[in-house]
Short mmCIF file of C-alpha atoms in Angstrom, two decimals:
data_model
loop_
_atom_site.label_atom_id
_atom_site.label_comp_id
_atom_site.label_asym_id
_atom_site.label_seq_id
_atom_site.Cartn_x
_atom_site.Cartn_y
_atom_site.Cartn_z
CA LEU A 1 -31.71 10.39 16.13
CA SER A 2 -34.30 12.18 18.24
CA ASP A 3 -37.04 11.59 20.72
CA ALA A 4 -39.27 14.55 21.54
CA GLU A 5 -36.92 17.24 22.92
CA ASN A 6 -33.69 15.32 22.73
CA TRP A 7 -31.60 14.71 19.66
CA PHE A 8 -28.14 13.23 19.37
CA CYS A 9 -25.90 11.81 16.71
CA GLU A 10 -25.01 8.18 16.50
CA CYS A 11 -21.47 8.43 15.22
CA PRO A 12 -19.74 6.27 12.63
CA LYS A 13 -16.74 4.31 13.83
CA LEU A 14 -14.03 6.94 13.52
CA TYR A 15 -15.86 9.91 15.04
CA SER A 16 -17.07 10.97 18.47
CA GLY A 17 -18.75 13.96 20.15
CA LYS A 18 -22.39 15.11 20.16
CA LEU A 19 -22.04 16.30 16.56
CA CYS A 20 -19.57 13.55 15.64
CA GLN A 21 -17.11 16.40 15.24
CA PHE A 22 -14.03 14.71 16.67
CA ALA A 23 -11.92 12.48 14.44
CA THR A 24 -8.86 10.63 15.72
CA CYS A 25 -6.65 12.12 13.06
CA ASP A 26 -7.73 15.75 13.55
CA GLU A 27 -4.95 16.24 16.05
CA ASN A 28 -2.63 14.31 13.79
CA PRO A 29 0.08 12.82 16.01
CA CYS A 30 2.04 11.48 13.03
CA GLY A 31 5.19 13.29 11.96
CA ASN A 32 7.05 13.91 8.71
CA GLY A 33 4.10 13.79 6.32
CA ALA A 34 2.91 10.31 7.36
CA THR A 35 -0.60 9.14 6.43
CA CYS A 36 -2.70 9.11 9.62
CA PHE A 37 -5.28 6.34 9.86
CA PRO A 38 -7.74 6.05 12.77
CA LYS A 39 -7.26 2.57 14.24
CA SER A 40 -10.06 3.17 16.74
CA ARG A 41 -11.87 6.19 18.17
CA ARG A 42 -8.89 7.15 20.27
CA ASP A 43 -5.90 5.64 18.54
CA ALA A 44 -4.25 6.42 15.25
CA VAL A 45 -1.78 4.44 13.17
CA CYS A 46 0.90 6.36 11.29
CA LEU A 47 1.67 4.92 7.84
CA CYS A 48 5.24 6.10 7.36
CA PRO A 49 6.54 7.99 4.33
CA TYR A 50 9.74 7.03 2.52
CA GLY A 51 12.80 7.11 4.77
CA ARG A 52 10.89 7.12 8.09
CA SER A 53 9.88 4.42 10.56
CA GLY A 54 8.51 3.97 14.08
CA ILE A 55 5.15 4.41 15.81
CA LEU A 56 5.01 8.15 14.97
CA CYS A 57 7.34 7.88 11.92
CA SER A 58 9.94 9.91 13.80
CA ASP A 59 12.91 7.56 13.18
CA ALA A 60 14.99 8.12 10.04
CA ILE A 61 15.93 4.91 8.20
CA ASN A 62 18.34 4.34 5.35
CA ILE A 63 16.91 2.25 2.51
CA SER A 64 19.24 0.55 0.04
CA GLN A 65 17.04 -2.48 -0.67
CA PRO A 66 13.36 -1.49 -0.36
CA SER A 67 10.97 -4.01 1.16
CA PHE A 68 7.26 -3.79 0.34
CA SER A 69 4.49 -5.19 2.48
CA GLY A 70 1.53 -5.53 0.11
CA MET A 71 -1.76 -3.99 1.15
CA ASP A 72 -2.26 -3.26 4.86
CA VAL A 73 -5.46 -3.85 6.81
CA PHE A 74 -6.44 -0.20 6.25
CA GLY A 75 -6.50 -0.69 2.47
CA TYR A 76 -3.29 1.22 1.67
CA THR A 77 -0.50 -0.27 -0.42
CA SER A 78 3.20 0.27 0.15
CA PHE A 79 4.90 1.89 -2.85
CA LEU A 80 7.73 4.06 -4.14
CA ALA A 81 7.17 6.70 -6.82
CA TYR A 82 10.04 8.01 -8.96
CA SER A 83 9.97 10.82 -11.51
CA THR A 84 8.85 9.86 -15.03
CA ILE A 85 11.57 8.04 -16.95
CA PRO A 86 12.65 10.34 -19.81
CA ASN A 87 13.13 9.23 -23.46
CA ILE A 88 11.39 5.90 -22.93
CA THR A 89 9.31 6.33 -26.12
CA PHE A 90 11.11 4.06 -28.62
CA TYR A 91 13.60 2.03 -26.64
CA TYR A 92 14.14 0.83 -23.08
CA GLU A 93 15.88 -1.93 -21.15
CA PHE A 94 15.36 -2.77 -17.47
CA HIS A 95 17.33 -4.98 -15.07
CA LEU A 96 16.11 -5.74 -11.56
CA LYS A 97 16.21 -8.32 -8.78
CA PHE A 98 13.52 -9.35 -6.32
CA GLN A 99 13.02 -11.56 -3.32
CA LEU A 100 9.56 -12.84 -2.34
CA ALA A 101 8.25 -12.48 1.21
CA ASN A 102 6.80 -16.00 0.92
CA HIS A 103 5.70 -18.45 -1.79
CA ARG A 104 2.09 -17.36 -1.57
CA SER A 105 3.04 -13.80 -2.52
CA ALA A 106 3.99 -14.95 -6.04
CA LEU A 107 0.37 -15.89 -6.73
CA GLN A 108 -1.55 -12.76 -5.90
CA ASP A 109 -1.40 -10.30 -8.81
CA ASN A 110 1.47 -8.35 -7.30
CA LEU A 111 2.72 -5.23 -9.02
CA ILE A 112 6.48 -4.93 -9.55
CA PHE A 113 6.48 -1.67 -11.54
CA PHE A 114 4.15 0.52 -13.59
CA THR A 115 4.30 3.65 -15.67
CA GLY A 116 1.72 4.89 -18.13
CA GLN A 117 -1.20 7.12 -18.78
CA LYS A 118 -4.04 7.09 -16.33
CA GLY A 119 -7.11 6.75 -18.46
CA GLN A 120 -10.48 5.13 -18.55
CA GLY A 121 -9.22 1.75 -19.68
CA LEU A 122 -9.78 2.30 -23.38
CA ASN A 123 -7.65 0.65 -26.05
CA GLY A 124 -5.56 3.77 -26.52
CA ASP A 125 -3.99 4.07 -23.06
CA ASP A 126 -0.22 3.68 -23.23
CA PHE A 127 1.40 1.81 -20.36
CA LEU A 128 4.26 -0.44 -19.34
CA VAL A 129 3.75 -2.85 -16.45
CA LEU A 130 5.55 -5.74 -14.78
CA GLY A 131 4.04 -7.99 -12.13
CA LEU A 132 3.53 -11.47 -10.73
CA ARG A 133 0.48 -13.57 -11.46
CA ASN A 134 -0.06 -17.26 -10.71
CA GLY A 135 3.60 -17.79 -9.85
CA ARG A 136 4.84 -16.34 -13.16
CA VAL A 137 6.33 -13.00 -14.17
CA GLU A 138 4.06 -11.03 -16.50
CA TYR A 139 5.30 -8.12 -18.66
CA SER A 140 2.80 -6.02 -20.67
CA TYR A 141 2.93 -2.85 -22.70
CA ASN A 142 0.52 -0.93 -24.92
CA LEU A 143 1.77 1.68 -27.39
CA GLY A 144 -1.80 2.83 -28.02
CA SER A 145 -2.93 0.23 -30.56
CA GLY A 146 -3.31 -2.85 -28.35
CA THR A 147 -1.59 -4.71 -25.55
CA ALA A 148 1.37 -7.09 -25.87
CA THR A 149 1.94 -9.51 -22.99
CA ILE A 150 4.78 -11.93 -22.25
CA ILE A 151 4.33 -14.46 -19.45
CA SER A 152 7.33 -16.36 -18.09
CA LYS A 153 7.42 -20.00 -17.08
CA PRO A 154 6.58 -20.61 -13.39
CA LEU A 155 9.25 -19.21 -11.06
CA ASP A 156 11.57 -21.67 -9.37
CA LEU A 157 10.55 -20.89 -5.79
CA THR A 158 13.65 -22.61 -4.37
CA LEU A 159 15.69 -19.63 -5.62
CA ASN A 160 16.15 -16.94 -3.01
CA ILE A 161 16.71 -14.05 -5.44
CA HIS A 162 15.13 -13.72 -8.90
CA VAL A 163 16.63 -11.69 -11.74
CA ILE A 164 14.64 -10.02 -14.53
CA HIS A 165 15.89 -8.48 -17.77
CA LEU A 166 13.35 -6.97 -20.14
CA GLY A 167 13.26 -4.50 -22.99
CA ARG A 168 11.49 -3.12 -26.04
CA TYR A 169 12.50 -1.56 -29.35
CA LEU A 170 9.57 -0.02 -31.24
CA GLN A 171 6.93 -2.81 -31.31
CA LYS A 172 9.20 -5.69 -30.34
CA GLY A 173 9.47 -6.65 -26.66
CA TRP A 174 11.48 -9.30 -24.83
CA LEU A 175 11.64 -10.79 -21.32
CA LYS A 176 14.22 -12.98 -19.61
CA VAL A 177 13.62 -14.34 -16.08
CA ASP A 178 16.33 -16.13 -14.06
CA ASP A 179 17.83 -18.81 -16.32
CA GLN A 180 14.67 -19.29 -18.37
CA LYS A 181 14.82 -18.84 -22.13
CA ASN A 182 14.39 -15.32 -23.53
CA LYS A 183 10.78 -14.75 -24.78
CA THR A 184 9.77 -12.16 -27.40
CA ILE A 185 6.56 -10.56 -28.69
CA THR A 186 5.41 -7.86 -31.13
CA SER A 187 2.66 -5.45 -30.09
CA PRO A 188 -0.45 -5.27 -32.30
CA GLY A 189 -1.53 -2.33 -34.48
CA ARG A 190 0.66 0.31 -36.04
CA LEU A 191 1.86 2.51 -33.22
CA VAL A 192 5.53 2.29 -32.24
CA GLY A 193 5.99 4.84 -29.39
CA LEU A 194 5.23 4.54 -25.69
CA ASN A 195 3.86 7.81 -24.28
CA VAL A 196 3.78 7.83 -20.49
CA PHE A 197 2.87 10.69 -18.17
CA SER A 198 2.70 9.05 -14.76
CA GLN A 199 5.55 8.66 -12.33
CA PHE A 200 7.42 5.37 -12.28
CA TYR A 201 5.75 3.32 -9.53
CA LEU A 202 7.67 0.56 -7.82
CA GLY A 203 5.98 -2.11 -5.70
CA GLY A 204 2.51 -0.51 -5.58
CA TYR A 205 0.43 2.59 -6.34
CA ARG A 206 -0.17 5.77 -4.35
CA GLU A 207 -3.92 5.27 -4.50
CA TYR A 208 -5.43 2.07 -5.76
CA THR A 209 -8.33 2.57 -8.11
CA PRO A 210 -8.06 -0.20 -10.70
CA GLU A 211 -10.70 1.52 -12.87
CA LEU A 212 -8.29 4.39 -13.45
CA LEU A 213 -5.49 2.13 -14.61
CA PRO A 214 -5.28 1.17 -18.26
CA LYS A 215 -6.77 -2.19 -19.24
CA GLY A 216 -4.28 -5.02 -19.16
CA SER A 217 -2.26 -3.50 -16.33
CA ARG A 218 -4.47 -4.53 -13.45
CA PHE A 219 -2.25 -5.90 -10.77
CA ASN A 220 -4.48 -5.65 -7.74
CA ASN A 221 -1.93 -5.95 -4.97
CA SER A 222 1.31 -4.32 -4.18
CA PHE A 223 4.47 -6.41 -3.99
CA GLN A 224 5.36 -8.47 -0.92
CA GLY A 225 9.08 -8.76 -0.46
CA CYS A 226 12.13 -6.83 -1.65
CA ILE A 227 12.86 -5.23 -5.04
CA PHE A 228 16.37 -3.92 -5.59
CA ASP A 229 19.10 -3.03 -8.08
CA VAL A 230 16.51 -1.53 -10.47
CA GLN A 231 18.41 -0.23 -13.53
CA VAL A 232 17.14 1.31 -16.76
CA ARG A 233 18.55 2.68 -19.99
CA THR A 234 16.71 4.22 -22.94
CA SER A 235 19.37 3.79 -25.60
CA MET A 236 21.73 0.98 -26.55
CA TYR A 237 24.66 3.36 -26.24
CA GLU A 238 23.94 4.55 -22.70
CA GLU A 239 24.99 3.20 -19.32
CA PHE A 240 22.32 1.65 -17.10
CA LYS A 241 21.09 4.02 -14.34
CA SER A 242 18.78 3.89 -11.33
CA PRO A 243 15.42 5.65 -11.82
CA GLY A 244 14.71 8.95 -10.06
CA THR A 245 15.89 12.56 -9.91
CA PRO A 246 18.47 12.77 -8.45
CA GLU A 247 19.37 9.26 -9.53
CA GLY A 248 18.10 6.57 -7.16
CA HIS A 249 15.92 8.97 -5.14
CA PRO A 250 12.14 8.47 -5.10
CA ASN A 251 9.79 11.49 -5.01
CA SER A 252 7.60 9.78 -2.44
CA GLY A 253 6.68 6.48 -0.87
CA ARG A 254 4.70 4.84 1.92
CA SER A 255 5.31 1.93 4.31
CA VAL A 256 8.57 0.91 2.64
CA GLY A 257 11.22 -0.64 4.87
CA GLN A 258 14.77 -1.83 4.50
CA CYS A 259 14.97 -5.48 3.42
CA LYS A 260 15.49 -7.92 6.33
CA ASP A 261 14.96 -5.18 8.96
CA SER A 262 12.10 -5.65 11.40
CA PRO A 263 10.66 -2.48 13.00
CA CYS A 264 8.89 -4.75 15.54
CA SER A 265 12.25 -5.69 17.05
CA LEU A 266 12.44 -2.15 18.47
CA ILE A 267 8.96 -2.11 20.01
CA GLN A 268 7.36 -3.85 22.96
CA CYS A 269 3.58 -4.06 22.96
CA ARG A 270 2.27 -4.67 26.48
CA ASN A 271 -0.65 -6.62 27.94
CA GLY A 272 -0.84 -9.23 25.20
CA GLY A 273 -0.82 -6.69 22.34
CA LYS A 274 0.61 -7.91 19.06
CA CYS A 275 3.16 -5.93 17.05
CA ILE A 276 2.09 -5.53 13.40
CA GLU A 277 4.58 -4.29 10.81
CA GLY A 278 4.24 -3.39 7.17
CA GLY A 279 7.45 -2.16 5.60
CA SER A 280 8.43 0.78 7.80
CA THR A 281 4.98 1.15 9.40
CA VAL A 282 4.57 -0.41 12.83
CA TYR A 283 1.84 -0.43 15.49
CA CYS A 284 0.47 -2.46 18.41
CA ASP A 285 -2.80 -4.34 17.93
CA CYS A 286 -4.24 -4.39 21.46
CA LEU A 287 -6.32 -7.08 23.12
CA THR A 288 -9.88 -6.15 24.14
CA GLY A 289 -9.81 -3.79 27.10
CA TRP A 290 -6.49 -2.15 26.26
CA LYS A 291 -5.57 0.84 24.10
CA GLY A 292 -2.80 3.35 23.46
CA ALA A 293 0.31 3.16 21.30
CA PHE A 294 1.78 0.30 23.38
CA CYS A 295 -1.52 -1.11 24.81
CA THR A 296 -0.73 0.30 28.25
CA GLU A 297 -4.02 2.14 28.86
CA THR A 298 -7.23 0.45 29.93
CA VAL A 299 -10.47 1.04 28.06
CA SER A 300 -13.11 2.42 30.42
CA VAL A 301 -16.51 0.75 30.44
CA CYS A 302 -18.01 3.98 29.07
CA GLU A 303 -15.67 4.35 26.10
CA PRO A 304 -16.91 3.63 22.60
CA GLU A 305 -14.30 0.92 22.03
CA HIS A 306 -15.27 -0.99 25.17
CA ASN A 307 -16.52 -4.48 24.45
CA PRO A 308 -19.42 -4.96 25.09
CA PRO A 309 -20.53 -1.32 24.54
CA HIS A 310 -22.49 0.46 27.28
CA ARG A 311 -26.27 0.38 26.93
CA CYS A 312 -27.27 3.98 27.71
CA LYS A 313 -29.98 4.90 25.21
CA GLN A 314 -31.44 8.13 23.78
CA GLY A 315 -28.45 10.32 24.48
CA GLY A 316 -28.00 9.10 28.06
CA THR A 317 -24.54 9.84 29.46
CA CYS A 318 -22.54 6.84 30.64
CA VAL A 319 -20.82 7.44 34.01
CA PRO A 320 -18.23 4.90 35.18
CA LEU A 321 -18.66 3.55 38.73
CA PRO A 322 -16.23 1.48 40.82
CA ARG A 323 -18.22 -1.52 39.59
CA GLY A 324 -19.89 -1.06 36.22
CA TYR A 325 -21.58 2.19 35.20
CA ALA A 326 -24.76 4.26 35.48
CA CYS A 327 -26.67 6.16 32.82
CA HIS A 328 -27.47 9.84 33.46
CA CYS A 329 -30.68 10.40 31.53
CA PRO A 330 -31.55 13.53 29.56
CA LEU A 331 -34.80 15.36 30.33
CA GLY A 332 -37.84 13.33 29.39
CA THR A 333 -36.27 9.88 29.72
CA THR A 334 -35.90 7.46 32.60
CA GLY A 335 -35.03 3.87 33.38
CA THR A 336 -31.72 2.12 34.06
CA TYR A 337 -30.62 2.74 30.47
CA CYS A 338 -32.82 5.83 29.79
CA GLU A 339 -34.89 3.52 27.63
CA GLN A 340 -38.31 4.79 28.83
CA GLY A 341 -40.03 8.04 27.95
#
């Protein structure tokens, strides 16, 4: 924006400075490879990687039963990613258990697991996906010549823990949920092998761009609750094993906590701030007028996050006074708020 001699930048939300050159996450306070997200112009939230928790993701946590938190307010999903499951082409069987965060979370297109090719959603994209939709478990696969889908009966939401067994041999797939009857299907077309290149995603995706996922596998939300005891085998004569290399170890993850643990129990937000947790990620949501990791700092009347914002115009500098503020006007402007030429 400019007026005669003076120009200045009106910065988007996450930037400050005359050239909007400062971003909250430039001086990334987050540790251990966390994803930094600017909560406001001065405060960042650290979305913790697998095995870490706390405001700056500095606390190590042990995860035996991963808990997933769905999508956070910043648009990131919690997820675990394991190395590609080998020899899955012609035969596989999976066992797993899950616990829902609440009844509503069974109705929201929640991903349980996914592996496949990332393509442009054409008929020929191979994938294998399991998720929840409308209170039922949905299992789909495409061997390249069309999608086969099995949908369970509605889940009995009085059960605390649900158990899933599923498998496939060539074109024939089957699904068994809790004590419901086993359901089977045969995939269309002629192809009999599943060719997958992606990692094995549990509970969510690293980045969520539904367009890039094969058609038929579009579960729009990550899981809310716990998924555990995931076991797979790719031959009838093998033992069941946990996914990952080494076994049971994910390559990466984000905002995944230990089931039934609450990171908020270790944190006290001050001055009416509310503790928000998502898996292992935790931060204080401050009331108007407060900022900082624990809402202990006051927001000055001149700061961008002050509500209401100061009214200095045309590049005028806001200067805090004991009561209120004054605007120091650049050359060529005058008035209480530098609003006149």
